[in-house]
Amino acid sequence: MATINTLLGRRAGVLRLIFLMLSSRDMMNVVQVCRLWREVGEAPSSWTRYLIRVTRQNISKVLESRRIDNINEISLEEKLTQHQMESILANISGKDSYIKILNILLAKIPFCLDREEEEEEEENKSSLLLIDQNLLLKAINRMQVVSIPDNQLTIRQFRQIFRDINNGISHLHKLDISRTNLSRLDPTLLTNALRRLVEVKLDETRLTLEQIEMILTYFSGEGSKPKKLVISNNDLSLVDPCLLARSVNSLEDININNTNLTEKQVEEIFKG
């Protein structure tokens, strides 16, 4: 090892370039080789490009590692205990954390039911309801990209998230909350929040006609709007064809797959 370091002239810059070609698993081995390689390998810039997938099996090692503060993206892929979730969220929402992308891909729970009193029962099934809500919101607000699909949050939690976006508290640019029942969200609250985002994925979110029309009305104008909007698997069949066409043709990227479009709507879209 001394020979390799001698050939490199002990230049950290050369080692960094080499380390940039390695996988995260290789990097874990590299930092154990010698003191010089550890010093170079432990630099924050060496780890920002990696994704950490947190599971029940590796949660302890992740929490013990200093490298979690330097990672750019973290994915929670299994249902964790309340203590584990709060520990992870506290870590990634800290001032020293580089993490900007958060994926919460826990076990699926059913869509929220339609009656308000039954929603309370559904909330009890959400693994994210049991944790400190201020901690959860702080972590989400600190991120630039968040993916929380499959109905993991309650309507109350979504209301607060969108309020924080509207009030400028959140740093969110991209949001994926697909396969979630958003039908109870106030259309104005929802639309105003979406206008402040760059990319929004609302696939299969049970949007109401009122919500859809307000969203499309705002996005068909000259004001702020996301560059990418996914509203696939929502029923758009009752939307005014002209309004739909204006919106589709004013957005840079819109996904309206499987939305029950009528022949008239399709004709208007292609006229534009």
mmCIF file of C-alpha atoms in Angstrom:
data_model
loop_
_atom_site.group_PDB
_atom_site.id
_atom_site.type_symbol
_atom_site.label_atom_id
_atom_site.label_comp_id
_atom_site.label_asym_id
_atom_site.label_seq_id
_atom_site.Cartn_x
_atom_site.Cartn_y
_atom_site.Cartn_z
ATOM 1 C CA MET A 1 0.000 0.000 0.000
ATOM 2 C CA ALA A 2 2.900 2.310 0.728
ATOM 3 C CA THR A 3 4.085 1.703 -2.862
ATOM 4 C CA ILE A 4 0.726 2.765 -4.331
ATOM 5 C CA ASN A 5 0.609 5.872 -2.185
ATOM 6 C CA THR A 6 4.202 6.676 -3.175
ATOM 7 C CA LEU A 7 3.328 6.350 -6.875
ATOM 8 C CA LEU A 8 0.403 8.692 -6.364
ATOM 9 C CA GLY A 9 2.649 11.131 -4.590
ATOM 10 C CA ARG A 10 0.197 11.047 -1.674
ATOM 11 C CA ARG A 11 -1.967 13.443 -3.661
ATOM 12 C CA ALA A 12 -5.467 13.417 -2.265
ATOM 13 C CA GLY A 13 -6.913 14.849 -5.475
ATOM 14 C CA VAL A 14 -5.878 11.804 -7.496
ATOM 15 C CA LEU A 15 -7.409 9.475 -4.916
ATOM 16 C CA ARG A 16 -10.674 11.436 -4.922
ATOM 17 C CA LEU A 17 -10.962 11.054 -8.698
ATOM 18 C CA ILE A 18 -10.423 7.312 -8.389
ATOM 19 C CA PHE A 19 -12.869 7.000 -5.500
ATOM 20 C CA LEU A 20 -15.567 8.761 -7.541
ATOM 21 C CA MET A 21 -15.670 5.694 -9.801
ATOM 22 C CA LEU A 22 -16.388 3.292 -6.957
ATOM 23 C CA SER A 23 -19.674 1.918 -5.678
ATOM 24 C CA SER A 24 -20.788 2.607 -2.121
ATOM 25 C CA ARG A 25 -19.864 -0.977 -1.163
ATOM 26 C CA ASP A 26 -16.359 -0.516 -2.543
ATOM 27 C CA MET A 27 -16.054 2.789 -0.697
ATOM 28 C CA MET A 28 -16.907 1.048 2.565
ATOM 29 C CA ASN A 29 -13.885 -1.200 1.995
ATOM 30 C CA VAL A 30 -11.627 1.582 0.728
ATOM 31 C CA VAL A 31 -11.820 3.633 3.928
ATOM 32 C CA GLN A 32 -10.525 0.671 5.901
ATOM 33 C CA VAL A 33 -7.356 0.226 3.825
ATOM 34 C CA CYS A 34 -5.070 2.831 5.399
ATOM 35 C CA ARG A 35 -5.037 6.189 7.118
ATOM 36 C CA LEU A 36 -4.595 8.241 3.923
ATOM 37 C CA TRP A 37 -7.401 6.462 2.104
ATOM 38 C CA ARG A 38 -9.683 6.854 5.107
ATOM 39 C CA GLU A 39 -9.014 10.579 5.320
ATOM 40 C CA VAL A 40 -9.771 11.057 1.627
ATOM 41 C CA GLY A 41 -12.692 8.627 1.587
ATOM 42 C CA GLU A 42 -14.404 10.151 4.603
ATOM 43 C CA ALA A 43 -14.592 13.608 2.999
ATOM 44 C CA PRO A 44 -18.247 14.714 2.585
ATOM 45 C CA SER A 45 -17.802 15.137 -1.179
ATOM 46 C CA SER A 46 -16.989 11.424 -1.493
ATOM 47 C CA TRP A 47 -20.441 10.364 -0.284
ATOM 48 C CA THR A 48 -22.971 12.937 -1.511
ATOM 49 C CA ARG A 49 -23.725 10.967 -4.713
ATOM 50 C CA TYR A 50 -24.830 7.802 -2.933
ATOM 51 C CA LEU A 51 -28.267 6.594 -1.858
ATOM 52 C CA ILE A 52 -28.770 4.942 1.522
ATOM 53 C CA ARG A 53 -31.565 2.366 1.736
ATOM 54 C CA VAL A 54 -32.593 2.033 5.359
ATOM 55 C CA THR A 55 -34.050 -1.296 6.470
ATOM 56 C CA ARG A 56 -34.583 -3.043 9.781
ATOM 57 C CA GLN A 57 -31.358 -4.956 9.175
ATOM 58 C CA ASN A 58 -29.046 -1.978 8.645
ATOM 59 C CA ILE A 59 -30.732 0.756 10.708
ATOM 60 C CA SER A 60 -28.219 0.483 13.567
ATOM 61 C CA LYS A 61 -25.191 0.802 11.286
ATOM 62 C CA VAL A 62 -26.755 3.728 9.448
ATOM 63 C CA LEU A 63 -27.417 5.630 12.655
ATOM 64 C CA GLU A 64 -23.889 4.949 13.934
ATOM 65 C CA SER A 65 -22.192 6.047 10.731
ATOM 66 C CA ARG A 66 -20.925 9.575 10.294
ATOM 67 C CA ARG A 67 -21.478 9.226 6.557
ATOM 68 C CA ILE A 68 -25.260 9.593 6.805
ATOM 69 C CA ASP A 69 -24.760 13.357 7.147
ATOM 70 C CA ASN A 70 -22.945 13.418 3.800
ATOM 71 C CA ILE A 71 -25.383 11.362 1.726
ATOM 72 C CA ASN A 72 -27.587 13.188 -0.786
ATOM 73 C CA GLU A 73 -30.498 10.727 -0.836
ATOM 74 C CA ILE A 74 -32.057 8.395 1.723
ATOM 75 C CA SER A 75 -34.805 5.828 1.256
ATOM 76 C CA LEU A 76 -36.793 4.311 4.120
ATOM 77 C CA GLU A 77 -37.963 1.031 2.654
ATOM 78 C CA GLU A 78 -39.309 -0.984 5.563
ATOM 79 C CA LYS A 79 -41.601 -0.286 8.461
ATOM 80 C CA LEU A 80 -39.401 0.827 11.348
ATOM 81 C CA THR A 81 -40.146 1.312 15.025
ATOM 82 C CA GLN A 82 -41.217 4.703 16.295
ATOM 83 C CA HIS A 83 -37.807 5.229 17.905
ATOM 84 C CA GLN A 84 -35.954 4.237 14.726
ATOM 85 C CA MET A 85 -38.062 6.525 12.550
ATOM 86 C CA GLU A 86 -37.622 9.478 14.864
ATOM 87 C CA SER A 87 -33.872 8.862 15.097
ATOM 88 C CA ILE A 88 -33.518 8.833 11.304
ATOM 89 C CA LEU A 89 -35.707 11.917 10.830
ATOM 90 C CA ALA A 90 -33.845 13.821 13.546
ATOM 91 C CA ASN A 91 -30.575 12.973 11.837
ATOM 92 C CA ILE A 92 -31.564 14.001 8.313
ATOM 93 C CA SER A 93 -33.246 17.209 9.467
ATOM 94 C CA GLY A 94 -30.149 18.341 11.365
ATOM 95 C CA LYS A 95 -28.207 21.383 10.239
ATOM 96 C CA ASP A 96 -25.146 19.307 9.275
ATOM 97 C CA SER A 97 -27.015 16.949 6.974
ATOM 98 C CA TYR A 98 -26.489 17.088 3.199
ATOM 99 C CA ILE A 99 -29.566 14.964 2.485
ATOM 100 C CA LYS A 100 -31.955 16.655 0.046
ATOM 101 C CA ILE A 101 -33.935 13.671 -1.282
ATOM 102 C CA LEU A 102 -36.234 11.642 0.981
ATOM 103 C CA ASN A 103 -38.137 8.534 -0.100
ATOM 104 C CA ILE A 104 -40.523 6.946 2.386
ATOM 105 C CA LEU A 105 -41.560 3.619 0.911
ATOM 106 C CA LEU A 106 -43.018 1.775 3.874
ATOM 107 C CA ALA A 107 -45.686 -0.912 3.935
ATOM 108 C CA LYS A 108 -48.832 0.069 2.060
ATOM 109 C CA ILE A 109 -52.039 0.843 3.930
ATOM 110 C CA PRO A 110 -55.539 1.067 2.388
ATOM 111 C CA PHE A 111 -56.948 4.257 0.904
ATOM 112 C CA CYS A 112 -58.608 6.513 3.470
ATOM 113 C CA LEU A 113 -62.335 5.863 3.619
ATOM 114 C CA ASP A 114 -64.869 8.482 2.642
ATOM 115 C CA ARG A 115 -66.430 9.330 5.993
ATOM 116 C CA GLU A 116 -64.551 11.613 8.368
ATOM 117 C CA GLU A 117 -65.141 9.423 11.411
ATOM 118 C CA GLU A 118 -63.769 6.387 9.577
ATOM 119 C CA GLU A 119 -60.691 8.371 8.653
ATOM 120 C CA GLU A 120 -59.713 8.247 12.314
ATOM 121 C CA GLU A 121 -59.572 4.458 12.113
ATOM 122 C CA GLU A 122 -57.426 4.617 8.985
ATOM 123 C CA GLU A 123 -55.019 7.037 10.646
ATOM 124 C CA ASN A 124 -54.223 4.462 13.273
ATOM 125 C CA LYS A 125 -52.876 2.194 10.541
ATOM 126 C CA SER A 126 -50.318 4.735 9.366
ATOM 127 C CA SER A 127 -46.830 4.041 10.697
ATOM 128 C CA LEU A 128 -46.035 7.738 10.260
ATOM 129 C CA LEU A 129 -48.842 8.868 12.564
ATOM 130 C CA LEU A 130 -47.160 7.560 15.695
ATOM 131 C CA ILE A 131 -43.978 9.565 15.342
ATOM 132 C CA ASP A 132 -43.396 13.159 16.407
ATOM 133 C CA GLN A 133 -45.324 15.174 13.808
ATOM 134 C CA ASN A 134 -43.174 18.278 14.178
ATOM 135 C CA LEU A 135 -40.097 16.153 13.514
ATOM 136 C CA LEU A 136 -41.684 14.602 10.429
ATOM 137 C CA LEU A 137 -42.701 17.983 9.020
ATOM 138 C CA LYS A 138 -39.290 19.478 9.776
ATOM 139 C CA ALA A 139 -37.602 16.676 7.839
ATOM 140 C CA ILE A 140 -39.994 17.002 4.876
ATOM 141 C CA ASN A 141 -39.685 20.798 4.792
ATOM 142 C CA ARG A 142 -35.896 20.555 4.730
ATOM 143 C CA MET A 143 -35.872 18.302 1.669
ATOM 144 C CA GLN A 144 -35.888 19.414 -1.967
ATOM 145 C CA VAL A 145 -37.342 16.140 -3.240
ATOM 146 C CA VAL A 146 -39.829 13.978 -1.310
ATOM 147 C CA SER A 147 -41.582 10.774 -2.322
ATOM 148 C CA ILE A 148 -44.297 9.461 0.037
ATOM 149 C CA PRO A 149 -46.646 7.365 -2.103
ATOM 150 C CA ASP A 150 -49.211 4.707 -1.209
ATOM 151 C CA ASN A 151 -51.363 6.558 1.285
ATOM 152 C CA GLN A 152 -48.819 6.719 4.085
ATOM 153 C CA LEU A 153 -49.879 10.144 5.346
ATOM 154 C CA THR A 154 -53.234 11.338 6.620
ATOM 155 C CA ILE A 155 -55.214 14.269 5.246
ATOM 156 C CA ARG A 156 -54.273 16.316 8.331
ATOM 157 C CA GLN A 157 -50.594 15.736 7.629
ATOM 158 C CA PHE A 158 -50.991 16.693 3.979
ATOM 159 C CA ARG A 159 -52.837 19.884 4.936
ATOM 160 C CA GLN A 160 -49.906 20.961 7.078
ATOM 161 C CA ILE A 161 -47.365 20.057 4.398
ATOM 162 C CA PHE A 162 -49.223 22.172 1.821
ATOM 163 C CA ARG A 163 -49.655 25.037 4.283
ATOM 164 C CA ASP A 164 -45.902 25.041 4.877
ATOM 165 C CA ILE A 165 -45.287 25.099 1.121
ATOM 166 C CA ASN A 166 -47.672 28.036 0.713
ATOM 167 C CA ASN A 167 -46.101 29.906 3.630
ATOM 168 C CA GLY A 168 -42.572 29.525 2.261
ATOM 169 C CA ILE A 169 -41.433 27.293 5.128
ATOM 170 C CA SER A 170 -40.779 24.300 2.891
ATOM 171 C CA HIS A 171 -37.802 23.883 0.550
ATOM 172 C CA LEU A 172 -39.627 21.315 -1.576
ATOM 173 C CA HIS A 173 -39.163 21.390 -5.358
ATOM 174 C CA LYS A 174 -40.444 17.933 -6.285
ATOM 175 C CA LEU A 175 -43.194 15.920 -4.594
ATOM 176 C CA ASP A 176 -44.544 12.432 -5.292
ATOM 177 C CA ILE A 177 -47.670 11.478 -3.348
ATOM 178 C CA SER A 178 -49.118 9.032 -5.844
ATOM 179 C CA ARG A 179 -51.740 6.452 -4.898
ATOM 180 C CA THR A 180 -53.050 8.605 -2.077
ATOM 181 C CA ASN A 181 -56.613 9.778 -1.449
ATOM 182 C CA LEU A 182 -56.481 13.585 -1.703
ATOM 183 C CA SER A 183 -60.203 14.067 -2.316
ATOM 184 C CA ARG A 184 -60.748 15.833 1.031
ATOM 185 C CA LEU A 185 -58.078 18.462 0.486
ATOM 186 C CA ASP A 186 -59.277 22.003 -0.055
ATOM 187 C CA PRO A 187 -58.842 22.769 -3.797
ATOM 188 C CA THR A 188 -57.379 26.210 -3.149
ATOM 189 C CA LEU A 189 -54.840 24.924 -0.617
ATOM 190 C CA LEU A 190 -53.810 22.135 -2.983
ATOM 191 C CA THR A 191 -53.561 24.314 -6.091
ATOM 192 C CA ASN A 192 -51.590 27.097 -4.421
ATOM 193 C CA ALA A 193 -49.059 24.578 -3.134
ATOM 194 C CA LEU A 194 -48.661 22.837 -6.497
ATOM 195 C CA ARG A 195 -47.956 26.173 -8.187
ATOM 196 C CA ARG A 196 -44.841 26.550 -6.053
ATOM 197 C CA LEU A 197 -43.356 23.184 -7.020
ATOM 198 C CA VAL A 198 -41.250 22.202 -10.040
ATOM 199 C CA GLU A 199 -42.449 18.619 -10.366
ATOM 200 C CA VAL A 200 -45.582 16.988 -8.933
ATOM 201 C CA LYS A 201 -46.763 13.387 -9.175
ATOM 202 C CA LEU A 202 -50.430 12.872 -8.314
ATOM 203 C CA ASP A 203 -51.020 9.533 -9.989
ATOM 204 C CA GLU A 204 -54.189 7.811 -8.731
ATOM 205 C CA THR A 205 -54.994 10.363 -6.031
ATOM 206 C CA ARG A 206 -58.792 10.424 -6.375
ATOM 207 C CA LEU A 207 -58.874 14.096 -7.278
ATOM 208 C CA THR A 208 -62.370 15.589 -7.400
ATOM 209 C CA LEU A 209 -63.710 17.513 -10.385
ATOM 210 C CA GLU A 210 -63.489 20.745 -8.383
ATOM 211 C CA GLN A 211 -59.837 20.099 -7.518
ATOM 212 C CA ILE A 212 -58.937 19.175 -11.078
ATOM 213 C CA GLU A 213 -60.669 22.187 -12.601
ATOM 214 C CA MET A 214 -59.014 24.625 -10.214
ATOM 215 C CA ILE A 215 -55.582 23.087 -10.841
ATOM 216 C CA LEU A 216 -56.017 23.178 -14.608
ATOM 217 C CA THR A 217 -57.459 26.707 -14.558
ATOM 218 C CA TYR A 218 -54.393 28.063 -12.783
ATOM 219 C CA PHE A 219 -51.975 26.038 -14.891
ATOM 220 C CA SER A 220 -53.537 27.163 -18.169
ATOM 221 C CA GLY A 221 -52.614 30.768 -17.398
ATOM 222 C CA GLU A 222 -49.351 32.699 -17.390
ATOM 223 C CA GLY A 223 -48.639 32.382 -13.674
ATOM 224 C CA SER A 224 -46.231 30.049 -11.896
ATOM 225 C CA LYS A 225 -46.757 26.349 -12.498
ATOM 226 C CA PRO A 226 -44.774 23.106 -12.254
ATOM 227 C CA LYS A 227 -42.651 22.020 -15.207
ATOM 228 C CA LYS A 228 -43.886 18.455 -14.814
ATOM 229 C CA LEU A 229 -47.336 17.355 -13.668
ATOM 230 C CA VAL A 230 -48.514 13.743 -13.389
ATOM 231 C CA ILE A 231 -52.271 13.334 -12.888
ATOM 232 C CA SER A 232 -52.653 9.929 -14.512
ATOM 233 C CA ASN A 233 -55.299 7.491 -13.254
ATOM 234 C CA ASN A 234 -57.633 10.312 -12.176
ATOM 235 C CA ASP A 235 -60.990 10.771 -13.905
ATOM 236 C CA LEU A 236 -60.842 13.806 -16.234
ATOM 237 C CA SER A 237 -63.861 12.876 -18.376
ATOM 238 C CA LEU A 238 -66.045 15.709 -17.017
ATOM 239 C CA VAL A 239 -63.447 18.455 -17.415
ATOM 240 C CA ASP A 240 -64.266 21.109 -20.000
ATOM 241 C CA PRO A 241 -62.398 20.107 -23.210
ATOM 242 C CA CYS A 242 -61.138 23.629 -23.894
ATOM 243 C CA LEU A 243 -59.825 24.051 -20.348
ATOM 244 C CA LEU A 244 -58.078 20.693 -20.490
ATOM 245 C CA ALA A 245 -56.533 21.486 -23.866
ATOM 246 C CA ARG A 246 -55.215 24.866 -22.698
ATOM 247 C CA SER A 247 -53.631 23.294 -19.635
ATOM 248 C CA VAL A 248 -52.066 20.388 -21.494
ATOM 249 C CA ASN A 249 -50.572 22.691 -24.099
ATOM 250 C CA SER A 250 -49.279 25.232 -21.576
ATOM 251 C CA LEU A 251 -47.326 22.761 -19.443
ATOM 252 C CA GLU A 252 -43.883 21.512 -20.442
ATOM 253 C CA ASP A 253 -44.586 17.949 -19.342
ATOM 254 C CA ILE A 254 -47.950 16.505 -18.312
ATOM 255 C CA ASN A 255 -49.006 12.870 -17.894
ATOM 256 C CA ILE A 256 -52.737 12.219 -18.351
ATOM 257 C CA ASN A 257 -52.622 8.483 -19.037
ATOM 258 C CA ASN A 258 -55.685 6.442 -18.069
ATOM 259 C CA THR A 259 -57.882 9.462 -17.298
ATOM 260 C CA ASN A 260 -61.007 8.471 -19.280
ATOM 261 C CA LEU A 261 -60.639 11.239 -21.852
ATOM 262 C CA THR A 262 -63.556 11.757 -24.228
ATOM 263 C CA GLU A 263 -63.224 12.084 -28.002
ATOM 264 C CA LYS A 264 -64.025 15.800 -27.738
ATOM 265 C CA GLN A 265 -61.270 16.338 -25.160
ATOM 266 C CA VAL A 266 -58.733 14.529 -27.318
ATOM 267 C CA GLU A 267 -59.745 16.576 -30.380
ATOM 268 C CA GLU A 268 -59.318 19.857 -28.476
ATOM 269 C CA ILE A 269 -55.889 18.809 -27.168
ATOM 270 C CA PHE A 270 -54.588 18.042 -30.653
ATOM 271 C CA LYS A 271 -56.047 21.272 -32.064
ATOM 272 C CA GLY A 272 -53.620 23.148 -29.820
#
